[in-house]
PDB file of C-alpha atoms in Angstrom:
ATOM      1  CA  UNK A   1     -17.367  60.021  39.998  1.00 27.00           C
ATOM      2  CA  UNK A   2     -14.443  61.321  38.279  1.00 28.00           C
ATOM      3  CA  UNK A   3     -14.226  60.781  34.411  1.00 28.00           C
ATOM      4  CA  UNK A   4     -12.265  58.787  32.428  1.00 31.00           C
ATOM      5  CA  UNK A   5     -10.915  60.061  28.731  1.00 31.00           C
ATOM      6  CA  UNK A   6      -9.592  57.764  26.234  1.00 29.00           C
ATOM      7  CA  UNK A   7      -8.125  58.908  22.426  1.00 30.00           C
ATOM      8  CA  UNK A   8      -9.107  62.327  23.376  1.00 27.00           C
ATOM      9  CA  UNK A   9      -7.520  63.493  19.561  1.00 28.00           C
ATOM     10  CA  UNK A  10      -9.740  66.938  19.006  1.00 29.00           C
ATOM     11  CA  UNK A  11     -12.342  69.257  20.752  1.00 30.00           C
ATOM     12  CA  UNK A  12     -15.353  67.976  22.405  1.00 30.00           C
ATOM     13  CA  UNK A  13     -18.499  69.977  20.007  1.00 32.00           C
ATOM     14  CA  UNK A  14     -21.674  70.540  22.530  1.00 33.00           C
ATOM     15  CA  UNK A  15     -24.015  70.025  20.174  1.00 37.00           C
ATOM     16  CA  UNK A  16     -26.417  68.880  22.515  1.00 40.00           C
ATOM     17  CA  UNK A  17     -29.541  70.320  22.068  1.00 44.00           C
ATOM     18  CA  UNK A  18     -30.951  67.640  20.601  1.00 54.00           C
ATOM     19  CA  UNK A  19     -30.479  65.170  23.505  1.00 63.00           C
ATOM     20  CA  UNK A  20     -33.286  65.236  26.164  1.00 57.00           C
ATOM     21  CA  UNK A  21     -31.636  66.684  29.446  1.00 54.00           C
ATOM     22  CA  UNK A  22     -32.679  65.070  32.389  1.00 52.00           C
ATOM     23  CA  UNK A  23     -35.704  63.137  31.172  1.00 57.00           C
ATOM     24  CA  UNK A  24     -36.219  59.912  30.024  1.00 74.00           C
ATOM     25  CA  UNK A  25     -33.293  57.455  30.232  1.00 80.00           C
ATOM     26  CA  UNK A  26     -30.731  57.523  26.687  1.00 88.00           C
ATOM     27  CA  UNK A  27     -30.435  53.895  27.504  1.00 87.00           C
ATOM     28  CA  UNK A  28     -32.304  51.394  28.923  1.00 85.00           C
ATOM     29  CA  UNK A  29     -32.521  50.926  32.622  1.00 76.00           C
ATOM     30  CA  UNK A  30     -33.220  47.263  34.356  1.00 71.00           C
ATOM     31  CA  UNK A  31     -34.297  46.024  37.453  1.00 60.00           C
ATOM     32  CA  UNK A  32     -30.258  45.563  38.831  1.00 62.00           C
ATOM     33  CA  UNK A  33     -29.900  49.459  37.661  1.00 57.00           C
ATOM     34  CA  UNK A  34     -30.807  52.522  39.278  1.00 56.00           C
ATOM     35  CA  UNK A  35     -32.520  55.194  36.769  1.00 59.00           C
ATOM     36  CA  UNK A  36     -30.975  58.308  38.132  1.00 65.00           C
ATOM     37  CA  UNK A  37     -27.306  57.642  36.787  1.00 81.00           C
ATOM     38  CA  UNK A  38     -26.367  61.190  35.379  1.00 84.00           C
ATOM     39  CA  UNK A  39     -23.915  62.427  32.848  1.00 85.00           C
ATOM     40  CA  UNK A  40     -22.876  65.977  32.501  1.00 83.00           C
ATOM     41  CA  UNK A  41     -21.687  67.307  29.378  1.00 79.00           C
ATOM     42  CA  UNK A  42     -20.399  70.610  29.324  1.00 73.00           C
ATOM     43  CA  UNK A  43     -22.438  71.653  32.175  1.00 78.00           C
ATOM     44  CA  UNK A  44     -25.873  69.866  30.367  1.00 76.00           C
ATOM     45  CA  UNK A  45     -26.452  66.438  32.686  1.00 82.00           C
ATOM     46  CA  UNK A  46     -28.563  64.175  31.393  1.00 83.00           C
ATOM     47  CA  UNK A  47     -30.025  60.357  32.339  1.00 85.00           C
ATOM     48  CA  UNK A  48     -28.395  57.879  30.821  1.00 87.00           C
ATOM     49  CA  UNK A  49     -30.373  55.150  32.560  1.00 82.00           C
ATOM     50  CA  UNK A  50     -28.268  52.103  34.042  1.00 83.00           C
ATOM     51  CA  UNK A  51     -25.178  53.115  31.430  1.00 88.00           C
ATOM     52  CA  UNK A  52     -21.893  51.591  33.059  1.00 87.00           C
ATOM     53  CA  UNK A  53     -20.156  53.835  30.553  1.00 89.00           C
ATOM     54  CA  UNK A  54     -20.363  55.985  27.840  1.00 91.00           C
ATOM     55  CA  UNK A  55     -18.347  56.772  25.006  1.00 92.00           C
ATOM     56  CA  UNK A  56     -19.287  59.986  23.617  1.00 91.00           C
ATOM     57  CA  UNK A  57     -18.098  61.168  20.043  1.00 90.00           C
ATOM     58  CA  UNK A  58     -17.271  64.524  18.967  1.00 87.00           C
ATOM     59  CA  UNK A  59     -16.228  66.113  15.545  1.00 81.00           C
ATOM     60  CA  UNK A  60     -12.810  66.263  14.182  1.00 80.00           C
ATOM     61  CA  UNK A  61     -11.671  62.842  16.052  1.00 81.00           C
ATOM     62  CA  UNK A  62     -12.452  63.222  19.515  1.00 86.00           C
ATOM     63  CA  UNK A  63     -13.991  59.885  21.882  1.00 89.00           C
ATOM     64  CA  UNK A  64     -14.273  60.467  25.273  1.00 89.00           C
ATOM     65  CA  UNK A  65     -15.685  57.484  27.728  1.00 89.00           C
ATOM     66  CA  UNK A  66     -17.076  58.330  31.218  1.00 88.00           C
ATOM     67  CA  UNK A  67     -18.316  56.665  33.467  1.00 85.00           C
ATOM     68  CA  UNK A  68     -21.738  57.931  34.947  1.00 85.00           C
ATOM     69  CA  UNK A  69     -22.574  59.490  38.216  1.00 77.00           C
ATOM     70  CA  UNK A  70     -24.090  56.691  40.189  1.00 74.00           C
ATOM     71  CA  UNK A  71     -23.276  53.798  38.398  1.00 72.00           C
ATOM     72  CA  UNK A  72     -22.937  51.239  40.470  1.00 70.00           C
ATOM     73  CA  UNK A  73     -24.401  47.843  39.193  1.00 72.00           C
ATOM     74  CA  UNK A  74     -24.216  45.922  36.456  1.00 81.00           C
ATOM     75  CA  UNK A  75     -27.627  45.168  34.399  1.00 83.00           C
ATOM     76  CA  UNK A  76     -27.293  41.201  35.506  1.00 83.00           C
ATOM     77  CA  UNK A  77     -26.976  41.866  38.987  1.00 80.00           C
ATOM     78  CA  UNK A  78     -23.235  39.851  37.989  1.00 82.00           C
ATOM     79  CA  UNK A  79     -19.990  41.171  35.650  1.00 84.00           C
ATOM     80  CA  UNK A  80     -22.136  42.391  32.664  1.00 89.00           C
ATOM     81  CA  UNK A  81     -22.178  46.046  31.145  1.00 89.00           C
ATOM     82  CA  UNK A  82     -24.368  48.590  29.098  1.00 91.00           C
ATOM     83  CA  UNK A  83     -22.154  50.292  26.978  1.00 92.00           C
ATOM     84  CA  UNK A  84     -24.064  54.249  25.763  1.00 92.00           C
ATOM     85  CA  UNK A  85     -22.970  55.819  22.473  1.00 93.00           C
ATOM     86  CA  UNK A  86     -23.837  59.621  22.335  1.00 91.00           C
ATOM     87  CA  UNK A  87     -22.797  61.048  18.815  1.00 90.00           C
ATOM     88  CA  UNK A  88     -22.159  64.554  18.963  1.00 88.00           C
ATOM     89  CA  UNK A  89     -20.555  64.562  15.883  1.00 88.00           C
ATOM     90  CA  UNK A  90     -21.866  65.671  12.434  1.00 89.00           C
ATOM     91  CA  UNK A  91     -21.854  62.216  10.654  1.00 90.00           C
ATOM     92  CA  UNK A  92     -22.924  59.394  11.335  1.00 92.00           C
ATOM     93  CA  UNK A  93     -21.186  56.851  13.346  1.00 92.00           C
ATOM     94  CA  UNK A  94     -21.379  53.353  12.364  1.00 93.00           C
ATOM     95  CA  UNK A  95     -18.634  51.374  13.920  1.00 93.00           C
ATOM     96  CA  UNK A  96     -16.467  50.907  16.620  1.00 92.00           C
ATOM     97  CA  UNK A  97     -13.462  49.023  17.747  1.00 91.00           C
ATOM     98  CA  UNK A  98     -12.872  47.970  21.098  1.00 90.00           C
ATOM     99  CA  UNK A  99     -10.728  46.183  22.807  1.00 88.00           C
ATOM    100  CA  UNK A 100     -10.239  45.099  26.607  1.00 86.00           C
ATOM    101  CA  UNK A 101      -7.837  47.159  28.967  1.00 78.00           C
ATOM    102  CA  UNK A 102      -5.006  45.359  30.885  1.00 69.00           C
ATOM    103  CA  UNK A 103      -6.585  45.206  33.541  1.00 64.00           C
ATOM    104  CA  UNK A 104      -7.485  41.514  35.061  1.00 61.00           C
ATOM    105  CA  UNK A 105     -11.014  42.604  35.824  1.00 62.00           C
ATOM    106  CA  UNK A 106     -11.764  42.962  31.729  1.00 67.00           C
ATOM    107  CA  UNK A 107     -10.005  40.762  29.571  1.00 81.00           C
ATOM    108  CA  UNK A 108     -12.855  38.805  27.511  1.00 88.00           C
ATOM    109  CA  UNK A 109     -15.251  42.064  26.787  1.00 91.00           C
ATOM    110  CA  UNK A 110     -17.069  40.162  24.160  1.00 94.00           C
ATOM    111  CA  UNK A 111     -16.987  36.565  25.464  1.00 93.00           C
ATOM    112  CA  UNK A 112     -20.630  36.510  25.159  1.00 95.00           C
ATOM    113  CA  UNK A 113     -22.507  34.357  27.884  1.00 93.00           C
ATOM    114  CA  UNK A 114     -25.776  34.400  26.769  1.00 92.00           C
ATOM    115  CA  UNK A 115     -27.432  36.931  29.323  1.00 92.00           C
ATOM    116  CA  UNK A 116     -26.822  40.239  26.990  1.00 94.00           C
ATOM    117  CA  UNK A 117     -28.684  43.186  27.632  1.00 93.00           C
ATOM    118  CA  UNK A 118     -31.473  42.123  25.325  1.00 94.00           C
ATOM    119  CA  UNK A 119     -32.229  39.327  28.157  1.00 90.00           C
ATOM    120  CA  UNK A 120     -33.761  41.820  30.687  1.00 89.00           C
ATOM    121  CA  UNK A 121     -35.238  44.559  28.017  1.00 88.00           C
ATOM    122  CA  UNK A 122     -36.429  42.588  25.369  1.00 88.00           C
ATOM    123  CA  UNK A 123     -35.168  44.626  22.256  1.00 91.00           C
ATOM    124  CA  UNK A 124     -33.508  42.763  19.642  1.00 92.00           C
ATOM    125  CA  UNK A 125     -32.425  43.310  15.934  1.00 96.00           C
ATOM    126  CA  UNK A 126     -32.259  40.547  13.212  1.00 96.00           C
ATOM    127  CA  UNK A 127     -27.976  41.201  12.537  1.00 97.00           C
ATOM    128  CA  UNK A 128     -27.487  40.288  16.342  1.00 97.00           C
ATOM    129  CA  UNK A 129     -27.210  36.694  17.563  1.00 96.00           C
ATOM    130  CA  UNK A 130     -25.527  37.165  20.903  1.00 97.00           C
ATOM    131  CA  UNK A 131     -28.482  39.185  22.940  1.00 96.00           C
ATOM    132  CA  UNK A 132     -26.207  41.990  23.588  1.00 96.00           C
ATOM    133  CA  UNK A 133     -26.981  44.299  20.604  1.00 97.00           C
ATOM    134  CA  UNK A 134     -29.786  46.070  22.046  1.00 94.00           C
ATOM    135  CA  UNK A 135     -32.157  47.281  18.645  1.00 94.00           C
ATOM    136  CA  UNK A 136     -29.284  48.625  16.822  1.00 96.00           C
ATOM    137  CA  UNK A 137     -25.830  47.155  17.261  1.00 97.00           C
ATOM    138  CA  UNK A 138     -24.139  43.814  15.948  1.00 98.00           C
ATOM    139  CA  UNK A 139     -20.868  42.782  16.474  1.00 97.00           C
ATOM    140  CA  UNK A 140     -17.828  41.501  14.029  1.00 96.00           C
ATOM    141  CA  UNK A 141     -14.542  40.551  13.750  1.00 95.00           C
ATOM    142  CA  UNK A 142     -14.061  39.326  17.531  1.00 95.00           C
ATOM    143  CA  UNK A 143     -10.852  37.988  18.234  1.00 92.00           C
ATOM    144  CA  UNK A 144     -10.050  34.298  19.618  1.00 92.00           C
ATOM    145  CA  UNK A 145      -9.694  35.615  23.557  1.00 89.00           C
ATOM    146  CA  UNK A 146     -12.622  37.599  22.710  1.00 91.00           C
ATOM    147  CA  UNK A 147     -10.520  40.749  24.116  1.00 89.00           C
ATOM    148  CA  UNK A 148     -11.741  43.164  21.140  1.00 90.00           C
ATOM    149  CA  UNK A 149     -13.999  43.029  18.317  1.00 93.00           C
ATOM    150  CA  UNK A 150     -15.905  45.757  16.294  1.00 94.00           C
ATOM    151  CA  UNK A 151     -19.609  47.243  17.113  1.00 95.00           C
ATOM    152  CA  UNK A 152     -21.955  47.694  14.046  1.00 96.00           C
ATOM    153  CA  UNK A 153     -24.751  49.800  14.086  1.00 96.00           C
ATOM    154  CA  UNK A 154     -27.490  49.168  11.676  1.00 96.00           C
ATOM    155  CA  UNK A 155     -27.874  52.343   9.807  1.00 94.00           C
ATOM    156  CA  UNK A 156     -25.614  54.264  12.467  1.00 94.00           C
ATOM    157  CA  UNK A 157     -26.140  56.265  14.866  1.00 93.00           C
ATOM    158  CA  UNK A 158     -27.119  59.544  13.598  1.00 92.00           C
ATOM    159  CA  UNK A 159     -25.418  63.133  14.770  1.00 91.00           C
ATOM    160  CA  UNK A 160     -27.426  64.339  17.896  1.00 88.00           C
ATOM    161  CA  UNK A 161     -28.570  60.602  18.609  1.00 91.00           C
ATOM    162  CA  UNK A 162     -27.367  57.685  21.301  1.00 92.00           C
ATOM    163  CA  UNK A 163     -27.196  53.998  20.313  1.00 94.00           C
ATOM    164  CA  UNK A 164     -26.013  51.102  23.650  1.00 94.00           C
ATOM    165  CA  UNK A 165     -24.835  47.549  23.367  1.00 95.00           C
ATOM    166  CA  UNK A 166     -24.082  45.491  26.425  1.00 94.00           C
ATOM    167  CA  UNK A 167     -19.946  44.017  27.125  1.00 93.00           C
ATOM    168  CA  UNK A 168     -18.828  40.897  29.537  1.00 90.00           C
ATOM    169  CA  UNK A 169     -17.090  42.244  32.256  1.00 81.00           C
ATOM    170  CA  UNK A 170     -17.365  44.585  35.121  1.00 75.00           C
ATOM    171  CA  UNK A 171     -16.761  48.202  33.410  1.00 74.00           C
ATOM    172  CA  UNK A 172     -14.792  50.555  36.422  1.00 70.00           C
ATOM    173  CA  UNK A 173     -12.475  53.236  35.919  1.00 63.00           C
ATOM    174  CA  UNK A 174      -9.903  50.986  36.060  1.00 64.00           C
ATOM    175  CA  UNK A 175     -11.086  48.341  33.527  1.00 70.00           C
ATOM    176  CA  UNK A 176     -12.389  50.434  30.393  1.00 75.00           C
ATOM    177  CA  UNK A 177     -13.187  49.271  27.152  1.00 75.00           C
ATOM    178  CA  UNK A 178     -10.259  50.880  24.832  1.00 78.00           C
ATOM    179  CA  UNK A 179     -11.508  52.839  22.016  1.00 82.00           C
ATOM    180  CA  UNK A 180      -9.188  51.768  19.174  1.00 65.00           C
ATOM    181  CA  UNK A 181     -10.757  53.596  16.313  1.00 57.00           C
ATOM    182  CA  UNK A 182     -14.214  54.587  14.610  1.00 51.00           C
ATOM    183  CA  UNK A 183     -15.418  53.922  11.276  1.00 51.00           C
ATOM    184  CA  UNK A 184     -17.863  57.151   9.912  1.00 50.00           C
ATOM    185  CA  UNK A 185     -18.626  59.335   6.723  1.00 48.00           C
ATOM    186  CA  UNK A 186     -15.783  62.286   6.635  1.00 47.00           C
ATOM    187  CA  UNK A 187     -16.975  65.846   8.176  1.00 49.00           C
ATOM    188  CA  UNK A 188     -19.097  67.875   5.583  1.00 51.00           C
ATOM    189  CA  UNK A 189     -15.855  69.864   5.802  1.00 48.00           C
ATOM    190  CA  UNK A 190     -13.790  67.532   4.788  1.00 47.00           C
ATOM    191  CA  UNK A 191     -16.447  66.425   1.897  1.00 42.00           C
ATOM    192  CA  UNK A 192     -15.978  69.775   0.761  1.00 48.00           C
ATOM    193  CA  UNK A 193     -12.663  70.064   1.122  1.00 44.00           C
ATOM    194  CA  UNK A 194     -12.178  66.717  -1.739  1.00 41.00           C
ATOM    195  CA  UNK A 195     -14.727  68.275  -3.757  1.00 46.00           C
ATOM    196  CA  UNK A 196     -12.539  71.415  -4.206  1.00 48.00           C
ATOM    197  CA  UNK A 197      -9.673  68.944  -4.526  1.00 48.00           C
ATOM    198  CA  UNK A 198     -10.996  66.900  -6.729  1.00 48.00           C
ATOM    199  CA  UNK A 199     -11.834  69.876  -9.266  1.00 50.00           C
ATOM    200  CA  UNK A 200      -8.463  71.309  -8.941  1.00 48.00           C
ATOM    201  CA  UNK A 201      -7.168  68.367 -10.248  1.00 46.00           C
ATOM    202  CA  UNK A 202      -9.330  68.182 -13.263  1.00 51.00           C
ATOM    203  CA  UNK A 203      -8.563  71.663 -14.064  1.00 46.00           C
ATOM    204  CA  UNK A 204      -4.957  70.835 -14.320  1.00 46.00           C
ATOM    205  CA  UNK A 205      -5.607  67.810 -16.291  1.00 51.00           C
ATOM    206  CA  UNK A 206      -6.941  70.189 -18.433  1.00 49.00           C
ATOM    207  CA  UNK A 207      -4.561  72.464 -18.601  1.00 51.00           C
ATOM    208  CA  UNK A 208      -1.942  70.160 -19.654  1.00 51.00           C
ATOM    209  CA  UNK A 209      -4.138  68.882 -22.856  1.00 54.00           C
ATOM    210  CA  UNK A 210      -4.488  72.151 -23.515  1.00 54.00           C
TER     211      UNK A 210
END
């Protein structure tokens, strides 16, 4: 199925090696979902279980969504979603803000009916309330139409590691979730790059005491 990228702002890193290829599902599969729905990476496919999409991150900016090879169903058998974070980023990833598209199809993403994710897998985490946070993710700051809101992952999701949550709504092509912006630790470039900074400045300061 043909992909779908959204705030594409930078190069895609494959640091994948980390990731199992082909092996056990990233994210959980359920009786409604198949468990051969593939995702290929940069010529690297790997399971991603009964994922309706992914959102994948890279370094220096870049989020691309896809939408699996093979994913057909939704987890409820209904209009519900699993939503797969890959970070292939090196920092940690620890929120994100989504919002619905336009489209008529996906206009309440988190108007949370009580049959999350956590309903047919039986993970759940003590931040999430709704069912739909898998083991990791909680959500804030949802709006009154419940069209956007921000994910939360307890101690983020780590470079080289997937997290999933579960949406309302059917997720196609045509309907994705919006990426609107991610919430991480800089690149240990750009650490390094303040640090240097930073000193500069105090050797000016100095400078003009002197």
């Amino acid at each position: 199925m043909t992909l779908k990228s959204l705030a594409l702002t930078g190069t895609l890193v494959a640091s994948l090696a980390a990731l199992p290829a082909v092996a056990a599902p990233l994210f959980p599969s359920t009786a409604y979902t198949g468990t051969n729905e593939s995702l290929t990476i940069n010529g690297t496919t790997y399971n991603v279980g009964g994922a309706n999409a992914v959102i994948v991150f890279g370094n220096y900016g870049a989020i691309t969504t896809y939408i699996p090879a093979g994913a057909t169903y939704n987890y409820d058998g209904s209009d519900d979603a699993l939503i797969g974070v890959i970070n292939l980023s090196s920092a940690p990833i620890t929120s994100i803000s989504l919002s619905a598209s336009n489209a008529a199809s996906a206009t309440d993403i988190f108007g949370f009916d009580g049959d999350g994710i956590d309903t047919f897998n039986g993970a759940s985490n003590a931040k999430d309330s709704t069912g739909y946070g898998g083991s990791s993710a909680y959500f804030t700051s949802i709006n009154a139409n419940a069209s956007s809101g921000i994910v939360n992952f307890i101690g983020g999701v780590a470079p080289s590691a997937s997290a999933y949550f579960s949406l309302e709504e059917s997720i196609t092509l045509n309907a994705l979730p919006v990426v609107t912006g991610s919430v991480h630790v800089p690149e240990p470039a750009s650490l390094g790059v303040l640090a240097i900074g930073l000193a500069g400045l105090g050797m000016m300061r100095r400078r003009r005491r002197a």
